[in-house]
Tab-separated table of C-alpha atoms and ligand atoms in Angstrom:
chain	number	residue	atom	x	y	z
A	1492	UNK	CA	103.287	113.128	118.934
A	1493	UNK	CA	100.878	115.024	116.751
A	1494	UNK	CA	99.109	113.223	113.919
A	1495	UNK	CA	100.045	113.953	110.734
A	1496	UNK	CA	98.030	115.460	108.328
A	1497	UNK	CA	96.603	114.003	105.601
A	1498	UNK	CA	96.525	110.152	104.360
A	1499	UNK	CA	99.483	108.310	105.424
A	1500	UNK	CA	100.784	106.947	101.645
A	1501	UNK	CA	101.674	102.916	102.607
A	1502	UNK	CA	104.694	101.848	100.047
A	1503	UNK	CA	106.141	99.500	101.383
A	1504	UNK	CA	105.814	96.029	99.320
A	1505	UNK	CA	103.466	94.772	101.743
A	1506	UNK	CA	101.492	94.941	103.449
A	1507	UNK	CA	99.810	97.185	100.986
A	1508	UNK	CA	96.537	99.441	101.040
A	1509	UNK	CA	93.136	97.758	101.873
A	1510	UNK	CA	90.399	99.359	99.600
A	1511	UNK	CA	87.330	100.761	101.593
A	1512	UNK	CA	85.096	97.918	100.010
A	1513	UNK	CA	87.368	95.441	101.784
A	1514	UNK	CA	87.288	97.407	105.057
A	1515	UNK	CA	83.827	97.663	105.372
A	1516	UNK	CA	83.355	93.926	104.308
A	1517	UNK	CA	85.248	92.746	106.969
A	1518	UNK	CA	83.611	94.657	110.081
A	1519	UNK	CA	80.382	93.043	109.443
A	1520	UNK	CA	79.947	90.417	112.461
A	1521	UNK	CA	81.563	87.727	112.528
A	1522	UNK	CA	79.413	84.338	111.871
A	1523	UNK	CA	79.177	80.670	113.227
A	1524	UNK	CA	81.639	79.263	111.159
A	1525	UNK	CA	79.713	75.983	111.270
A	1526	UNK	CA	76.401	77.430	110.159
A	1527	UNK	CA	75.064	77.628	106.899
A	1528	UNK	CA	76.022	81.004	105.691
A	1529	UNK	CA	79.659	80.419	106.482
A	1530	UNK	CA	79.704	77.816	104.120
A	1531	UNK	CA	78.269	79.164	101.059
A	1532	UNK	CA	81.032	82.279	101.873
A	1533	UNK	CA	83.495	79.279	101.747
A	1534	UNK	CA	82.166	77.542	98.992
A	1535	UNK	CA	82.740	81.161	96.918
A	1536	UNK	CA	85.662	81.902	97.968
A	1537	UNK	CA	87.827	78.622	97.279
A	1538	UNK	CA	86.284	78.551	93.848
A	1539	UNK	CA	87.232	82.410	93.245
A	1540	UNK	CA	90.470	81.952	94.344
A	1541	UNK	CA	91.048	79.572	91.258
A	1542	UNK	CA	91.107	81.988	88.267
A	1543	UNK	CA	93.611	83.971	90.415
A	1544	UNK	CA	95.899	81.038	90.901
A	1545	UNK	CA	95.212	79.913	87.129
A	1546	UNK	CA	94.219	76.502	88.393
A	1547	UNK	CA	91.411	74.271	88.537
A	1548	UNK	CA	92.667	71.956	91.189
A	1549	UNK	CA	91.893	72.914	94.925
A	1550	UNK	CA	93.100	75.596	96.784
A	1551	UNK	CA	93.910	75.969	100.619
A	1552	UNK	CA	93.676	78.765	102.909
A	1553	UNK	CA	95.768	78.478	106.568
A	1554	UNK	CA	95.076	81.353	109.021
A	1555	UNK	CA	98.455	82.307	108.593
A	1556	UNK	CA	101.007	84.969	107.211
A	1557	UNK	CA	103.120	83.505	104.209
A	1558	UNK	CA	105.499	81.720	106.192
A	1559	UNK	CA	102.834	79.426	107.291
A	1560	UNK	CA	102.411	78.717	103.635
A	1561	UNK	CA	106.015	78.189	103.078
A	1562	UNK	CA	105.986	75.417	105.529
A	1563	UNK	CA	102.709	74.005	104.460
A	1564	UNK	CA	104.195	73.461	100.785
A	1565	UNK	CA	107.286	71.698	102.422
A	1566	UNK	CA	105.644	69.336	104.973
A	1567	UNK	CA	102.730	68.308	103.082
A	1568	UNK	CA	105.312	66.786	100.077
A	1569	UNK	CA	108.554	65.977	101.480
A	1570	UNK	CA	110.113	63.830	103.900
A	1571	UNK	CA	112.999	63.907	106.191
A	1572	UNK	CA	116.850	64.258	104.355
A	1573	UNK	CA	115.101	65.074	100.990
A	1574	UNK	CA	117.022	67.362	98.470
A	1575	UNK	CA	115.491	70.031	97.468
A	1576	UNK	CA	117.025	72.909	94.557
A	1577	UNK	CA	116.937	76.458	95.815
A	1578	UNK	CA	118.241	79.636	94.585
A	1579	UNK	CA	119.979	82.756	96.580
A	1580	UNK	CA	117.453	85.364	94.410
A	1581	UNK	CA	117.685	87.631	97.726
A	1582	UNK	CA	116.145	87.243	101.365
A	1583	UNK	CA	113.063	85.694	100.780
A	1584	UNK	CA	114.715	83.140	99.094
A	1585	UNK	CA	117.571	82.235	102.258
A	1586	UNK	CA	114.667	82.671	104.683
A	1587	UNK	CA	112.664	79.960	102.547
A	1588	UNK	CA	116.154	77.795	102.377
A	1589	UNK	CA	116.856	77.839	106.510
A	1590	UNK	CA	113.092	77.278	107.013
A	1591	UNK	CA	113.993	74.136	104.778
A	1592	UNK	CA	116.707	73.113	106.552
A	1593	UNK	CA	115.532	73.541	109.819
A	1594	UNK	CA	112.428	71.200	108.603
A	1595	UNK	CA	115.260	68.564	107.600
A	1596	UNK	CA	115.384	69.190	104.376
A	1597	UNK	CA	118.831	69.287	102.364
A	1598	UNK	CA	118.743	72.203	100.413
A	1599	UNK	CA	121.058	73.087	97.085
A	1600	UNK	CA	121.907	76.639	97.572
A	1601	UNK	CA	122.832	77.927	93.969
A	1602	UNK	CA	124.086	81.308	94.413
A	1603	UNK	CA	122.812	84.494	93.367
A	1604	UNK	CA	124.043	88.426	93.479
A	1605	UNK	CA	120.921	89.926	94.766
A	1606	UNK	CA	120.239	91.686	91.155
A	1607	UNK	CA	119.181	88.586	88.652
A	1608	UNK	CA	116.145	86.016	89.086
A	1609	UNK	CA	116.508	82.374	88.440
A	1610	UNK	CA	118.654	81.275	85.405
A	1611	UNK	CA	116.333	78.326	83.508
A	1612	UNK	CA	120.057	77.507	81.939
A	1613	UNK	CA	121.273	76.485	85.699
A	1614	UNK	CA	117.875	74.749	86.758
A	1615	UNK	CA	118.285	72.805	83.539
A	1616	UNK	CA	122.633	71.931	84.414
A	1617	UNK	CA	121.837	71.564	87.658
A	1618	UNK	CA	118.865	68.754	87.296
A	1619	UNK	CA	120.840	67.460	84.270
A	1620	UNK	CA	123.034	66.268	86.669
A	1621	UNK	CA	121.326	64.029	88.933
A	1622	UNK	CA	120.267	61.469	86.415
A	1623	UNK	CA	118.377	59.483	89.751
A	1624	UNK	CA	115.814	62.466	90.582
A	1625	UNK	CA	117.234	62.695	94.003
A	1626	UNK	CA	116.065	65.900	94.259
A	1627	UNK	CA	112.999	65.850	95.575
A	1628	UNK	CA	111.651	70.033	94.200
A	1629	UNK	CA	112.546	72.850	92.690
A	1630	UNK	CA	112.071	75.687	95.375
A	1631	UNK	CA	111.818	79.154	93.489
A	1632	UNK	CA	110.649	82.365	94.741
A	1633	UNK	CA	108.317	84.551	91.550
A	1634	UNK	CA	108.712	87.964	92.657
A	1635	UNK	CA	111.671	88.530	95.020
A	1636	UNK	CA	110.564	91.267	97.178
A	1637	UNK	CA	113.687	92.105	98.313
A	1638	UNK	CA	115.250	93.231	95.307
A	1639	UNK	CA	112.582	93.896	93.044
A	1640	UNK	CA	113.335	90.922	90.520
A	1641	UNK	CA	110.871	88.738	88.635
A	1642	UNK	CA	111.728	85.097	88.040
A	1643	UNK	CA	110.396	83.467	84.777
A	1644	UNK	CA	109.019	80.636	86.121
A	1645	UNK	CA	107.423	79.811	82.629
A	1646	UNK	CA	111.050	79.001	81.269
A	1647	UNK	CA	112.559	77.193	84.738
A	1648	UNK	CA	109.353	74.730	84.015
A	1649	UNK	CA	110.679	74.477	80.505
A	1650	UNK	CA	114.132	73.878	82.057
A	1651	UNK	CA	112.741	70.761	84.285
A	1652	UNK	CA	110.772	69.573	81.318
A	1653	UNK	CA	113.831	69.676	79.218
A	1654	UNK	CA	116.061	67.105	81.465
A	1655	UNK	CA	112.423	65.021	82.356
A	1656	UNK	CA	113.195	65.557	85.504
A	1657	UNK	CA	110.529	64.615	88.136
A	1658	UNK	CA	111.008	66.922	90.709
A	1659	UNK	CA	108.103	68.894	92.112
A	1660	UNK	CA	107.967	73.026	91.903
A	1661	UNK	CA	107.335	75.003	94.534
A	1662	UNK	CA	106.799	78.170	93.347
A	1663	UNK	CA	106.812	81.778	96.421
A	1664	UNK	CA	103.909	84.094	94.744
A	1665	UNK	CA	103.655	85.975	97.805
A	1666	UNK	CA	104.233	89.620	96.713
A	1667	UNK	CA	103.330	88.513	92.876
A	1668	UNK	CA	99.666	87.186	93.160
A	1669	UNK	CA	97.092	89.415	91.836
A	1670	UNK	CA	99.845	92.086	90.999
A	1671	UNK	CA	101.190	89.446	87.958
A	1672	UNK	CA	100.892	87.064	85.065
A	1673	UNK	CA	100.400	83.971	86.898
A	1674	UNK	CA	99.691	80.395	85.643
A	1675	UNK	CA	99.632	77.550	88.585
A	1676	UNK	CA	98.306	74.941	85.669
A	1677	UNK	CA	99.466	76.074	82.177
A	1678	UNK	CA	103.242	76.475	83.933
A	1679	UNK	CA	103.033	72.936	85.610
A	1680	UNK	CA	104.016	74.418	89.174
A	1681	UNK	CA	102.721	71.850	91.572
A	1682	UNK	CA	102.396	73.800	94.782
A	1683	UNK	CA	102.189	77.901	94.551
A	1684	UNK	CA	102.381	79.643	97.645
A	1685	UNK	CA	100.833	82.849	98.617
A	1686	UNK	CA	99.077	85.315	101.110
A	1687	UNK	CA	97.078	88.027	101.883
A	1688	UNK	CA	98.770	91.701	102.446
A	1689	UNK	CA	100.217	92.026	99.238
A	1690	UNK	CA	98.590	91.348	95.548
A	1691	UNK	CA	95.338	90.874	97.303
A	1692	UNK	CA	95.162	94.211	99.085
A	1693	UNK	CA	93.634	92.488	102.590
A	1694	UNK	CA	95.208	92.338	105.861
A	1695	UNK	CA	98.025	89.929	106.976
A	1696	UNK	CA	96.412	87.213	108.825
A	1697	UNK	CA	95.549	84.271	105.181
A	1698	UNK	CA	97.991	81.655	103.801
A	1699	UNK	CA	97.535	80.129	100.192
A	1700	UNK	CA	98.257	76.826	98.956
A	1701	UNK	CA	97.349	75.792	95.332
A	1702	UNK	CA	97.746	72.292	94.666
A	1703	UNK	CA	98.567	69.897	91.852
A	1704	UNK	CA	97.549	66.452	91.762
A	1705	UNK	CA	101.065	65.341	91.296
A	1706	UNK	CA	101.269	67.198	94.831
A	1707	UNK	CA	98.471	65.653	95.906
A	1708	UNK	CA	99.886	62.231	95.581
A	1709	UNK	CA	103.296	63.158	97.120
A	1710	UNK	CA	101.147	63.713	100.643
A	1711	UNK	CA	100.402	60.574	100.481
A	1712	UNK	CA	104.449	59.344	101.110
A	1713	UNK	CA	106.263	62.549	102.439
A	1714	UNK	CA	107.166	61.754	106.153
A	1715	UNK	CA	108.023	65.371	107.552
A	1716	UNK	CA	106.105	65.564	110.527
A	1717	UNK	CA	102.506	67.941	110.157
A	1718	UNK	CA	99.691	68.114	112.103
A	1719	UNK	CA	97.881	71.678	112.064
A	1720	UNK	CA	99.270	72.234	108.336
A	1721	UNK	CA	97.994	68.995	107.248
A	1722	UNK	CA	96.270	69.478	103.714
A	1723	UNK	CA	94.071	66.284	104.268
A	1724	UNK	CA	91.730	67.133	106.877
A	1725	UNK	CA	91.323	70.752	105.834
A	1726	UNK	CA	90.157	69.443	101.986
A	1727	UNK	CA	88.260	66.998	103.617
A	1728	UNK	CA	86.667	69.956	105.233
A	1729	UNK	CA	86.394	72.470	102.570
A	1730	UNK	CA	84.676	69.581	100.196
A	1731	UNK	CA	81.470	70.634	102.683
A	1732	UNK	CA	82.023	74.740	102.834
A	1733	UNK	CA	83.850	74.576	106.378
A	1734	UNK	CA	87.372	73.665	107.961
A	1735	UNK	CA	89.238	71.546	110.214
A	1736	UNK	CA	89.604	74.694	112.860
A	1737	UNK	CA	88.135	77.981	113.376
A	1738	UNK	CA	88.979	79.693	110.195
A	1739	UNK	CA	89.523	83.536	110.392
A	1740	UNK	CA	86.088	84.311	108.932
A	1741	UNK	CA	86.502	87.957	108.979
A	1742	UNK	CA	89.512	87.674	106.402
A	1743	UNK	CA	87.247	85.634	104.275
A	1744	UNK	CA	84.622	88.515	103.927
A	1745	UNK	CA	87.302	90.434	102.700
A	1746	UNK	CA	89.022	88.129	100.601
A	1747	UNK	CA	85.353	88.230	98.655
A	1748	UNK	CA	85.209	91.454	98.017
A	1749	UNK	CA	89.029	91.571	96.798
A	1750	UNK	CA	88.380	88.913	94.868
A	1751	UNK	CA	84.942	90.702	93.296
A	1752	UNK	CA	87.567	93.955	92.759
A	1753	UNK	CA	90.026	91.496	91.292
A	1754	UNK	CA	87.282	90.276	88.685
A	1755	UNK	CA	85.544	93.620	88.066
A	1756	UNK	CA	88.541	95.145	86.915
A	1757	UNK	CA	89.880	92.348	85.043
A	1758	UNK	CA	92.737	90.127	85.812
A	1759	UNK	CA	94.704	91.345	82.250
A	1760	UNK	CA	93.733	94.719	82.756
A	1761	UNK	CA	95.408	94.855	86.353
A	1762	UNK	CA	98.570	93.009	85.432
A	1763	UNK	CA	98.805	95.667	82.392
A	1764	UNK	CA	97.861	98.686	85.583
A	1765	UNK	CA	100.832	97.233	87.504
A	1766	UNK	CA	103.603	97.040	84.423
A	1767	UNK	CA	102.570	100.724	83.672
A	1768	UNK	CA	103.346	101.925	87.415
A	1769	UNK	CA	106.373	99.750	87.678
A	1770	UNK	CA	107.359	101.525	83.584
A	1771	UNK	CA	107.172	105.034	85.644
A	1772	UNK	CA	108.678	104.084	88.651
A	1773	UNK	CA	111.950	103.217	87.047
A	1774	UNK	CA	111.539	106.228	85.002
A	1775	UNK	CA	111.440	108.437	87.734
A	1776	UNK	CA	114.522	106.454	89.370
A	1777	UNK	CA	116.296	106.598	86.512
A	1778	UNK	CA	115.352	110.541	85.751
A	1779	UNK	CA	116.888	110.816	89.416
A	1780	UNK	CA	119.825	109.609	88.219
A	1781	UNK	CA	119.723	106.931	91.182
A	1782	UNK	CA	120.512	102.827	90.074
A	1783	UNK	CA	117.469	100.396	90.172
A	1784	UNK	CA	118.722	97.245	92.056
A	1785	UNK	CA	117.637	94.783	89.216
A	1786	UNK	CA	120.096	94.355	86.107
A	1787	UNK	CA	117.608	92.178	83.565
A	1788	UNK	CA	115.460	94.325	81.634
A	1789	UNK	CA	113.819	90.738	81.177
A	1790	UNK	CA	112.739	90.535	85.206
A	1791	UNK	CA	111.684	93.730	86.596
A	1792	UNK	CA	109.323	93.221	89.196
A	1793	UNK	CA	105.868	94.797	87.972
A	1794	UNK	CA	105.559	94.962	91.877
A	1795	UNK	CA	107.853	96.973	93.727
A	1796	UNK	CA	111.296	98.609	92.436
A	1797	UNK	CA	114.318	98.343	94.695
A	1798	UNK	CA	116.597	101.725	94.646
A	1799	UNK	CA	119.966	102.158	95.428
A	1800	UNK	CA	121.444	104.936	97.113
A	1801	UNK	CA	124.922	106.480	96.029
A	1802	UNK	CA	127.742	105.454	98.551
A	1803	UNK	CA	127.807	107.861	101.193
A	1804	UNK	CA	124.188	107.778	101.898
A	1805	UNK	CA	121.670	106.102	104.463
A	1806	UNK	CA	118.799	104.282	102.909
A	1807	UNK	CA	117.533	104.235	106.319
A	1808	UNK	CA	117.947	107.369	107.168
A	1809	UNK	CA	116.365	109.106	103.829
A	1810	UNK	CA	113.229	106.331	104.572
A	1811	UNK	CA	113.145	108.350	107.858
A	1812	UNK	CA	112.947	111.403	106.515
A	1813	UNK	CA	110.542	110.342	104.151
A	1814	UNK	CA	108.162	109.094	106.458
A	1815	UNK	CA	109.026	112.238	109.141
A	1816	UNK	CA	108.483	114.681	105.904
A	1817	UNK	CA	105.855	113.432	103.603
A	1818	UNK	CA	104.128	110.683	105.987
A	1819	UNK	CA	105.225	107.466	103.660
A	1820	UNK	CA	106.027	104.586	103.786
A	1821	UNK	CA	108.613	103.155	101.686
A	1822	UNK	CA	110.758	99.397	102.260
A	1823	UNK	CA	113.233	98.912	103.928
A	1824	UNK	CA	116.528	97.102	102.424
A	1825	UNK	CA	116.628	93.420	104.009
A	1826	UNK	CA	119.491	91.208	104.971
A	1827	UNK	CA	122.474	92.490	103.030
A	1828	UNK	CA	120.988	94.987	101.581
A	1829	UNK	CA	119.896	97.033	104.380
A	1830	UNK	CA	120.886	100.690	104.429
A	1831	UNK	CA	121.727	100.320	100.873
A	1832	UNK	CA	118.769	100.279	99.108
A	1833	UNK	CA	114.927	101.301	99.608
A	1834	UNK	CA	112.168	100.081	97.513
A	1835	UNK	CA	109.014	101.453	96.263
A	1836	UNK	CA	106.359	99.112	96.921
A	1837	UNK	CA	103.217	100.022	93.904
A	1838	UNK	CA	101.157	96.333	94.100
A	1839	UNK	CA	97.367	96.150	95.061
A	1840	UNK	CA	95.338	98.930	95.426
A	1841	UNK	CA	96.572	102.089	93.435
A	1842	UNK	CA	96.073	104.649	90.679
A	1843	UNK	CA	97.856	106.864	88.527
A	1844	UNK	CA	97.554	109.826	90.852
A	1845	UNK	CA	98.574	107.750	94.187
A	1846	UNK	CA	101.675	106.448	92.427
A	1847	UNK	CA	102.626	110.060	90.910
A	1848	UNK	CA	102.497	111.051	94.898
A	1849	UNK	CA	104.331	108.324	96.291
A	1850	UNK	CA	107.302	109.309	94.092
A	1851	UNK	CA	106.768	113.183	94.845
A	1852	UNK	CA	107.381	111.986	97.965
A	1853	UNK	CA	110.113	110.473	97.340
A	1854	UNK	CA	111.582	113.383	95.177
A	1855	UNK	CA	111.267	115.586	98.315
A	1856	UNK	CA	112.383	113.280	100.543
A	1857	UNK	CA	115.644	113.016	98.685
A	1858	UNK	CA	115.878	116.686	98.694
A	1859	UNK	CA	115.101	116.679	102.294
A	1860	UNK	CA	117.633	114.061	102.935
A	1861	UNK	CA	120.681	115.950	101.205
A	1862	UNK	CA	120.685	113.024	98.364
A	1863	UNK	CA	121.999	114.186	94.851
A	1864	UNK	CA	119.467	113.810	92.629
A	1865	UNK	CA	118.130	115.340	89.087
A	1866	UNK	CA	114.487	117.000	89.441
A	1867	UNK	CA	113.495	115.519	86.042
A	1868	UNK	CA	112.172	111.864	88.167
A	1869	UNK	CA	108.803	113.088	88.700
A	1870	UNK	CA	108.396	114.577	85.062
A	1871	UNK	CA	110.021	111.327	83.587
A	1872	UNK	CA	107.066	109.056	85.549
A	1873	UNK	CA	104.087	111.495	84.542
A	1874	UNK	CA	105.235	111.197	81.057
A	1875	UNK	CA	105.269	107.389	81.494
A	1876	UNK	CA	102.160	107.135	82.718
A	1877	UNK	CA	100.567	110.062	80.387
A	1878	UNK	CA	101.430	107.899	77.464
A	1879	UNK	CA	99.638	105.108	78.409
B	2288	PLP	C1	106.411	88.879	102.402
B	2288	PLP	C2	107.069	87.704	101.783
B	2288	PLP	C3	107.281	86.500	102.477
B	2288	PLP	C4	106.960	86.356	103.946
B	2288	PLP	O1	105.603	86.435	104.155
B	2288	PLP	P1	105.046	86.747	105.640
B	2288	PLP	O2	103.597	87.019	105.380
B	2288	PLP	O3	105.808	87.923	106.137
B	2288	PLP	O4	105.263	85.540	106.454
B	2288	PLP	C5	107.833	85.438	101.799
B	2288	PLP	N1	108.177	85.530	100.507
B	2288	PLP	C6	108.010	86.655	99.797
B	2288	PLP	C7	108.419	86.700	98.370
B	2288	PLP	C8	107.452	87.779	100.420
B	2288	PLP	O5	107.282	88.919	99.729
């Protein structure tokens, strides 16, 4: 097959692009990861990663994807037959819950349409009624990248503060970190969960735990079985620079200069960056006259935007054309929403201009594809972003 020409335009909601800074960070050699230098490059990078998470407890970093993560948060604090609350917000959140239940855990399933976040009003009923804090944690997923639907996390905290209920929160910010408002402390969430590939514009390959000190102390009883996930020995190990195993050193060079991009461009001015481009996304989906998956004006993901296709047509299919046509990338729809839906991933790195030509490509893709659509997309999202 020939090579296309041009850039290939990656927009799918992770893994996203990897800025040339980070690229050429992480082919320097790699290091003894017992030596010296390896721990100062530790030492920075667990305390930059704070700021990001909004915390000033520890953070810990599994050479892992986010499902690592997932599993970390769940063995580390809870033991065998312990309920947990979960939500049906879309895939991420069923693949958390049978990764819960496969662990042992019994899970409360409240059910969800695919198109809202978390209602605070049925965390709050929900942990209203189990006046003995059987429930053991809150499980919810930020920013479900499957539909393209924010949580507010601020106000399901409120919710479990409301009832005094004691229950930990476990909070997914694996496709929200770096990309949006985040606040591990100020919001009470007691372990948040993260990764690499997506807000923080590296390569798969780093899992993220930030931890509380009420979490903390729950590691001390919960009985799940853990070994290679255990937090202990790896903060025993990061108190001196260095880790329990060989940690994947070339991610770390990377994850220091995405952190240094992070904090040269400012934390509130990139969250701001990625509510514009998500503003002109839906404008151009909208312009289309095509349906944006997510029905709260309240909880549309700053991250991605999930697109539905009008009954007749292949979401597939068009993201084949797209890719065959304009060489991008966009996401696939997952679980029951594939073939129905694509989605536009525009987290990490990315300007005006690389957004504006993600959704021309789009806009001929849909042409391409035989999709109805209205021309007036792309000149709806360069107004949005021209008035910024
Ligand atoms: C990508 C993603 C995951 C899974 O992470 P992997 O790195 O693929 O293991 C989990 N939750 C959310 C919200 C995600 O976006």
């Amino acid at each position: 097959m020939a090579q296309p020409i041009g850039r290939h335009f990656l927009h799918v909601p992770g893994p996203t692009n990897v800025p040339d800074r980070v690229l050429r960070a992480m082919s320097a050699p790699t290091i003894d990861h017992r030596g010296p230098e390896f721990a100062a490059l530790a030492a920075e990078v667990l305390a930059g990663l704070r700021p990001l998470f909004g915390t000033t407890g520890p953070v810990v970093v599994h050479p892992s994807s986010g499902t690592g993560a997932w599993e970390a948060a769940l063995v580390n604090t809870l033991s065998p037959g312990d309920r947990v609350l979960a939500f049906e917000t879309g895939h991420f959140a069923a693949l958390w819950r049978e990764m819960a239940e496969k662990l042992g855990l019994r899970v409360d399933f409240v059910p969800g349409d695919w198109r809202h976040g978390i209602d605070p009003e049925v965390v709050r009923e929900r942990l209203a009624a189990d006046p003995d804090g059987e429930i053991r944690a809150v499980c919810a997923v930020h920013n479900e990248t499957s539909t393209g639907v924010t949580s507010r996390i601020a106000e399901v905290r409120r919710a479990l503060d409301a009832v005094g209920h004691p229950a930990l929160l476990l909070v997914d910010t694996i496709s929200s970190l770096g990309s949006v408002d985040y606040r591990h402390d100020e919001w009470g969430v007691d372990v948040t969960i993260a990764c690499s590939q997506k807000g923080l514009m590296l390569p798969p390959g780093l899992g993220f735990n930030a931890i509380s000190a009420k979490a903390l102390r729950a590691t001390e009883s919960a009985r799940l079985p853990r070994s290679y996930w255990d937090w202990r020995p790896q903060l025993a190990a990061n108190e001196r620079g260095f880790f329990p195993s060989t940690p994947a050193t070339n991610l770390l060079f990377g994850l220091r200069e995405a952190l240094a991009l992070l904090d040269e461009e400012g934390l509130p001015a990139v969250f701001r960056r990625h509510l514009r481009h998500a503003a002109a996304t839906r404008a151009a989906v909208r312009g289309w006259g095509l349906e944006v998956l997510c029905l709260d004006e309240r909880e549309h993901s700053p991250a991605l935007t999930a697109v539905l296709l009008p009954d007749g047509h292949d979401a597939d299919e068009f993201r084949r054309v797209v890719l065959e046509r304009c060489n991008t990338s966009l996401g696939a729809g997952l679980g029951k929403l594939a073939g129905r839906v694509f989605r536009i991933g525009h987290l990490g790195h990315l300007n005006d201009v690389g957004l504006a030509a993600a959704l021309s490509g789009v806009q001929l893709g849909l042409a391409a594809a035989g999709v109805p659509f209205d021309e007036r997309g792309i000149t709806a999202a360069l107004a949005e972003l021209g008035e910024a």
